Tab-separated table of N, CA and C in Angstrom:
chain	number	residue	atom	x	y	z
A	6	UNK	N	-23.744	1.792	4.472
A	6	UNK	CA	-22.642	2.282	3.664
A	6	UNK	C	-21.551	2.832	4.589
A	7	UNK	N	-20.646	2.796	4.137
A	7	UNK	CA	-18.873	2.830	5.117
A	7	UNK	C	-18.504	4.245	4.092
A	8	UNK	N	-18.345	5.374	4.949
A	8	UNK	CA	-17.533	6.448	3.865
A	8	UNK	C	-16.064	5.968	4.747
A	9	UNK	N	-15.187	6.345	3.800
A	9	UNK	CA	-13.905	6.053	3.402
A	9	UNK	C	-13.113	7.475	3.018
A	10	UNK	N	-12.596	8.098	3.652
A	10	UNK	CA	-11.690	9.471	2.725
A	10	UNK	C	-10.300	9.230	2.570
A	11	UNK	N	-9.717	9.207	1.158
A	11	UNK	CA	-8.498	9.328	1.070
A	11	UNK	C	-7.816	9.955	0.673
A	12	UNK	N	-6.902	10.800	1.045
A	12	UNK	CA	-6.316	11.777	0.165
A	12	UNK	C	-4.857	11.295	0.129
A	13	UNK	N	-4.243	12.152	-1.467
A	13	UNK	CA	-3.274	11.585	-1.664
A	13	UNK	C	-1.990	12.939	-1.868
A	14	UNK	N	-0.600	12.485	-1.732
A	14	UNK	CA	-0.045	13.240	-2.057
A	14	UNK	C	0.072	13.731	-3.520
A	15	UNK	N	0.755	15.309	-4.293
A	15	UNK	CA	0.124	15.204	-5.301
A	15	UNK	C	1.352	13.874	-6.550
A	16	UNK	N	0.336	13.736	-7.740
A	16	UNK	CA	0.783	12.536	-8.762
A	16	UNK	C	0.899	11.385	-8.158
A	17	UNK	N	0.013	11.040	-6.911
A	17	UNK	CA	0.053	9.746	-5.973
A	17	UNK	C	-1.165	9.108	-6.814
A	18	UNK	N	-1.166	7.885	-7.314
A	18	UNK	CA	-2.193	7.114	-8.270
A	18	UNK	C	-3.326	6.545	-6.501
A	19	UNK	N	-4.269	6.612	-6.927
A	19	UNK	CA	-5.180	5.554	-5.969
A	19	UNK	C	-5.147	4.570	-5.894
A	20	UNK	N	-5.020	3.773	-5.197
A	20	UNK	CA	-5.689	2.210	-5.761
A	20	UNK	C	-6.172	1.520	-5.845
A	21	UNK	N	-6.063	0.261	-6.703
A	21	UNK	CA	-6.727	-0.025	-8.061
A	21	UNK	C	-6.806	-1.680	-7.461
A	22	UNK	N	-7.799	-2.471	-8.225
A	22	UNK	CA	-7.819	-3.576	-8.445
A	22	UNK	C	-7.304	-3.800	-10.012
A	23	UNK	N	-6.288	-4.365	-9.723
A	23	UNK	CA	-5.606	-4.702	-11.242
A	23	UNK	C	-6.198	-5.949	-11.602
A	24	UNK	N	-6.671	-6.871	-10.848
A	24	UNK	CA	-7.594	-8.352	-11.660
A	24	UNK	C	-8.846	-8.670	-11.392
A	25	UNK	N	-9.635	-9.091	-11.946
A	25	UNK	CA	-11.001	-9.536	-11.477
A	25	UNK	C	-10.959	-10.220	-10.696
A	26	UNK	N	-11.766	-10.025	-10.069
A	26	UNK	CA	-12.001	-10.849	-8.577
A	26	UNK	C	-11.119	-10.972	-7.393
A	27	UNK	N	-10.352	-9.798	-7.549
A	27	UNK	CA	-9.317	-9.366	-6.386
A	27	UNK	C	-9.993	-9.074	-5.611
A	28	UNK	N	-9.337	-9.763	-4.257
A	28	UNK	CA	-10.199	-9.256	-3.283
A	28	UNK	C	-9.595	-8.075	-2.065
A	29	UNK	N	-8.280	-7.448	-2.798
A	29	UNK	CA	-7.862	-6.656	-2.150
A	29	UNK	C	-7.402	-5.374	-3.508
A	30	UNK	N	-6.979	-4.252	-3.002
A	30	UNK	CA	-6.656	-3.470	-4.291
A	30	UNK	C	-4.845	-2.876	-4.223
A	31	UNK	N	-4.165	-3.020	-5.419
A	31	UNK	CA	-2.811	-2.898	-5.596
A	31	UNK	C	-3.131	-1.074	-5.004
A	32	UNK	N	-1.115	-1.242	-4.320
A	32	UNK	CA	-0.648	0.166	-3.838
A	32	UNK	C	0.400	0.240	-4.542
A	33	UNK	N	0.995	1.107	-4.785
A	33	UNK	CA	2.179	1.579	-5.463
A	33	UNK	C	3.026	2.574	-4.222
A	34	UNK	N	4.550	2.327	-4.314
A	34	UNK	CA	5.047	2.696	-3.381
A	34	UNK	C	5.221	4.209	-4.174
A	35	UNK	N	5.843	5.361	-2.938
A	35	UNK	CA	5.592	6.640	-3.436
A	35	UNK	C	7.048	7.427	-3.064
A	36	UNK	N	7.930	7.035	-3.821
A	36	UNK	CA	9.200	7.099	-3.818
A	36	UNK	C	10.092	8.062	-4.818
A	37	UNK	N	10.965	8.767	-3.483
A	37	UNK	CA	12.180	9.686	-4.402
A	37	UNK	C	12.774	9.068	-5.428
A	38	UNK	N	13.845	8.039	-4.698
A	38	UNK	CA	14.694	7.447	-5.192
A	38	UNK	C	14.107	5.855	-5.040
A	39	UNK	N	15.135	4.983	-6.361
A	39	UNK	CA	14.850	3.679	-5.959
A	39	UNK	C	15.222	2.928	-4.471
A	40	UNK	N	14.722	2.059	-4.126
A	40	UNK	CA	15.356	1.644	-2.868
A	40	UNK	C	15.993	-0.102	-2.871
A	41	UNK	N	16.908	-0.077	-2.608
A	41	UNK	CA	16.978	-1.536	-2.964
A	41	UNK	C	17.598	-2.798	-1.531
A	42	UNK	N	16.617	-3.254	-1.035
A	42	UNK	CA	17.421	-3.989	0.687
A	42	UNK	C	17.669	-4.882	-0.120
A	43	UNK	N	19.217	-5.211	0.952
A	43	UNK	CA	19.803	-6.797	0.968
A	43	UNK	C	18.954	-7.540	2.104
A	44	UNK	N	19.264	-8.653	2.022
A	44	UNK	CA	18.650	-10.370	3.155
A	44	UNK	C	18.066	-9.663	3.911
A	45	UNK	N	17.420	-9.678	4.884
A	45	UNK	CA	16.950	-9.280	6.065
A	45	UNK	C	16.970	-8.080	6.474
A	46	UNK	N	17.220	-7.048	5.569
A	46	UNK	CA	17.223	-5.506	5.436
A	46	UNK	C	15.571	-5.268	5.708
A	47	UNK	N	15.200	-3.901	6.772
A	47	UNK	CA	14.109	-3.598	6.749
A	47	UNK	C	13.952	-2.144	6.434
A	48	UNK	N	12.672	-1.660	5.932
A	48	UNK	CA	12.730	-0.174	5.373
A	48	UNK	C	10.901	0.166	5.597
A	49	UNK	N	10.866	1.305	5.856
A	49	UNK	CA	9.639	1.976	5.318
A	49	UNK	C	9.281	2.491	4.003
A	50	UNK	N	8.217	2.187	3.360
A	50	UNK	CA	8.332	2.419	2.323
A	50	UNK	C	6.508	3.208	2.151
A	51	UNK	N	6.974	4.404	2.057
A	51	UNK	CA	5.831	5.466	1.826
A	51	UNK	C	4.676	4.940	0.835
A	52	UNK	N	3.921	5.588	0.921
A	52	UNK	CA	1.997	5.028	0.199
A	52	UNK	C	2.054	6.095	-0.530
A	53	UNK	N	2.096	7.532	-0.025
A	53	UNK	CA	2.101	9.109	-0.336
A	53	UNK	C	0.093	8.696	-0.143
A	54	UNK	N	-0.129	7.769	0.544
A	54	UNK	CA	-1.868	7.755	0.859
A	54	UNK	C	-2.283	8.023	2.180
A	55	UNK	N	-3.228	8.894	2.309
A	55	UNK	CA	-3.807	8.921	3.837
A	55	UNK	C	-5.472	8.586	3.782
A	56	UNK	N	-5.227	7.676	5.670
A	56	UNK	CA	-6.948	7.176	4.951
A	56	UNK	C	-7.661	7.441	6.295
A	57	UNK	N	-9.058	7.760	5.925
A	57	UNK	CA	-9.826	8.602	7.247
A	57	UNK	C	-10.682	7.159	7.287
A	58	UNK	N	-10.773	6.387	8.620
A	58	UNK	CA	-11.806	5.613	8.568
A	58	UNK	C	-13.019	6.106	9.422
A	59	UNK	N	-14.301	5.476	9.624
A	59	UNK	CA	-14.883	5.796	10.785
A	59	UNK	C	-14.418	4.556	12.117
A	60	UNK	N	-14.763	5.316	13.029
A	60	UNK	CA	-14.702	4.631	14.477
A	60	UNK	C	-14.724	3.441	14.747
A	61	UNK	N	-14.176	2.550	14.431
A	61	UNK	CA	-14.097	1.037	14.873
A	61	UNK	C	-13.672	0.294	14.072
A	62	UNK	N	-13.477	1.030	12.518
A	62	UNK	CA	-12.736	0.003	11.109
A	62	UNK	C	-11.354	0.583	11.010
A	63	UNK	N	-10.927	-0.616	10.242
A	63	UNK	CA	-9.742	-0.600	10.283
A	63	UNK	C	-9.041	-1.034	8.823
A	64	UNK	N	-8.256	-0.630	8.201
A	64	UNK	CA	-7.719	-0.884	6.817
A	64	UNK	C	-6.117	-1.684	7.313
A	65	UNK	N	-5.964	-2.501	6.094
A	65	UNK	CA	-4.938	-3.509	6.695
A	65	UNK	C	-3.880	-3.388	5.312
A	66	UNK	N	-2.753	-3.359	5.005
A	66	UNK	CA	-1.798	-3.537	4.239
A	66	UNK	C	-1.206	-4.980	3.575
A	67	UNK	N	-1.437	-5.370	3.147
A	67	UNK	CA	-0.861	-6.833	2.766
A	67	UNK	C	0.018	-7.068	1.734
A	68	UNK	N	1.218	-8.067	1.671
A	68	UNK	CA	2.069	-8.434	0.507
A	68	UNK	C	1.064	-9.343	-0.448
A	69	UNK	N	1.065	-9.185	-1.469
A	69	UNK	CA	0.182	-10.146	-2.666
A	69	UNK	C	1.053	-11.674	-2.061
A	70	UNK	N	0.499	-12.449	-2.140
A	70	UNK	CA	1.183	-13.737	-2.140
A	70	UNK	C	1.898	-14.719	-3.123
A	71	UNK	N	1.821	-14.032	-4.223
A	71	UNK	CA	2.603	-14.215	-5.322
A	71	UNK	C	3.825	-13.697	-5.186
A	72	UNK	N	4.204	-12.448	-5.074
A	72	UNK	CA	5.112	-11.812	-5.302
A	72	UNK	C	6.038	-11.681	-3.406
A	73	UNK	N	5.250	-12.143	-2.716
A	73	UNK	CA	5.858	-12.108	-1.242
A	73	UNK	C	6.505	-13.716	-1.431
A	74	UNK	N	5.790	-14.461	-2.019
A	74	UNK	CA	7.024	-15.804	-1.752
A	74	UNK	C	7.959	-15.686	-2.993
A	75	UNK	N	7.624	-15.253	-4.145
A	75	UNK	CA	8.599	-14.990	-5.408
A	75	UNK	C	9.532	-14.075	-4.862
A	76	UNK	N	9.693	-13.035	-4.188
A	76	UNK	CA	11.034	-12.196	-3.787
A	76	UNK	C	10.896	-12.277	-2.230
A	77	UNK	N	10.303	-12.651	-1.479
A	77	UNK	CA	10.727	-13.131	0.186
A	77	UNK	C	10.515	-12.173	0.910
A	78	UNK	N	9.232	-11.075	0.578
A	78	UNK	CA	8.460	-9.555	0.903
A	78	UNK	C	7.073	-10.065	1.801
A	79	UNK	N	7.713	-9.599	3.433
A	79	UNK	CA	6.754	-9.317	4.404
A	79	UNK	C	6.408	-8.496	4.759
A	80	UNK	N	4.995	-7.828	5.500
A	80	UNK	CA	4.546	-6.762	5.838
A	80	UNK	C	4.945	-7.024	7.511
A	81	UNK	N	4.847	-6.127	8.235
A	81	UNK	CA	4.921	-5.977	9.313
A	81	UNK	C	4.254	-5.118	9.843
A	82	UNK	N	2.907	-5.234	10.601
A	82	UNK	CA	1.726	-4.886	11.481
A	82	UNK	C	2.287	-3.451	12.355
């Protein structure tokens, strides 16, 4: 078993697998204001999540692939 700690900022939702058989789980961004980039505009865009792993794992961020080729949304490592 892998413990996992996450804490969140407060009214920050966890997340969730929104479909069966997802094999990753939806984040929700954790935002003042709306944010809106033009073409090739880049931004950080807060989790309001912090995550404790143990020693050698690693948690990874990903764009859904639906919605990264439907609006042209990459992650960057």
């Amino acid at each position: 078993m892998i413990k996992i700690r996450i804490k969140t900022r407060k009214n920050v939702p966890l997340p969730q697998y929104k479909t069966p058989g997802s094999s990753g789980m939806d984040l929700r961004a954790n935002l003042v204001k709306d944010i809106v980039l033009k073409p090739g505009q880049r931004a950080l865009i807060p989790t309001g999540l912090f995550v404790e792993l143990p020693e050698g794992m690693e948690a990874q961020i990903r764009a859904r692939s639906g919605i990264a080729i439907k609006y042209g949304i990459g992650l960057v490592n």
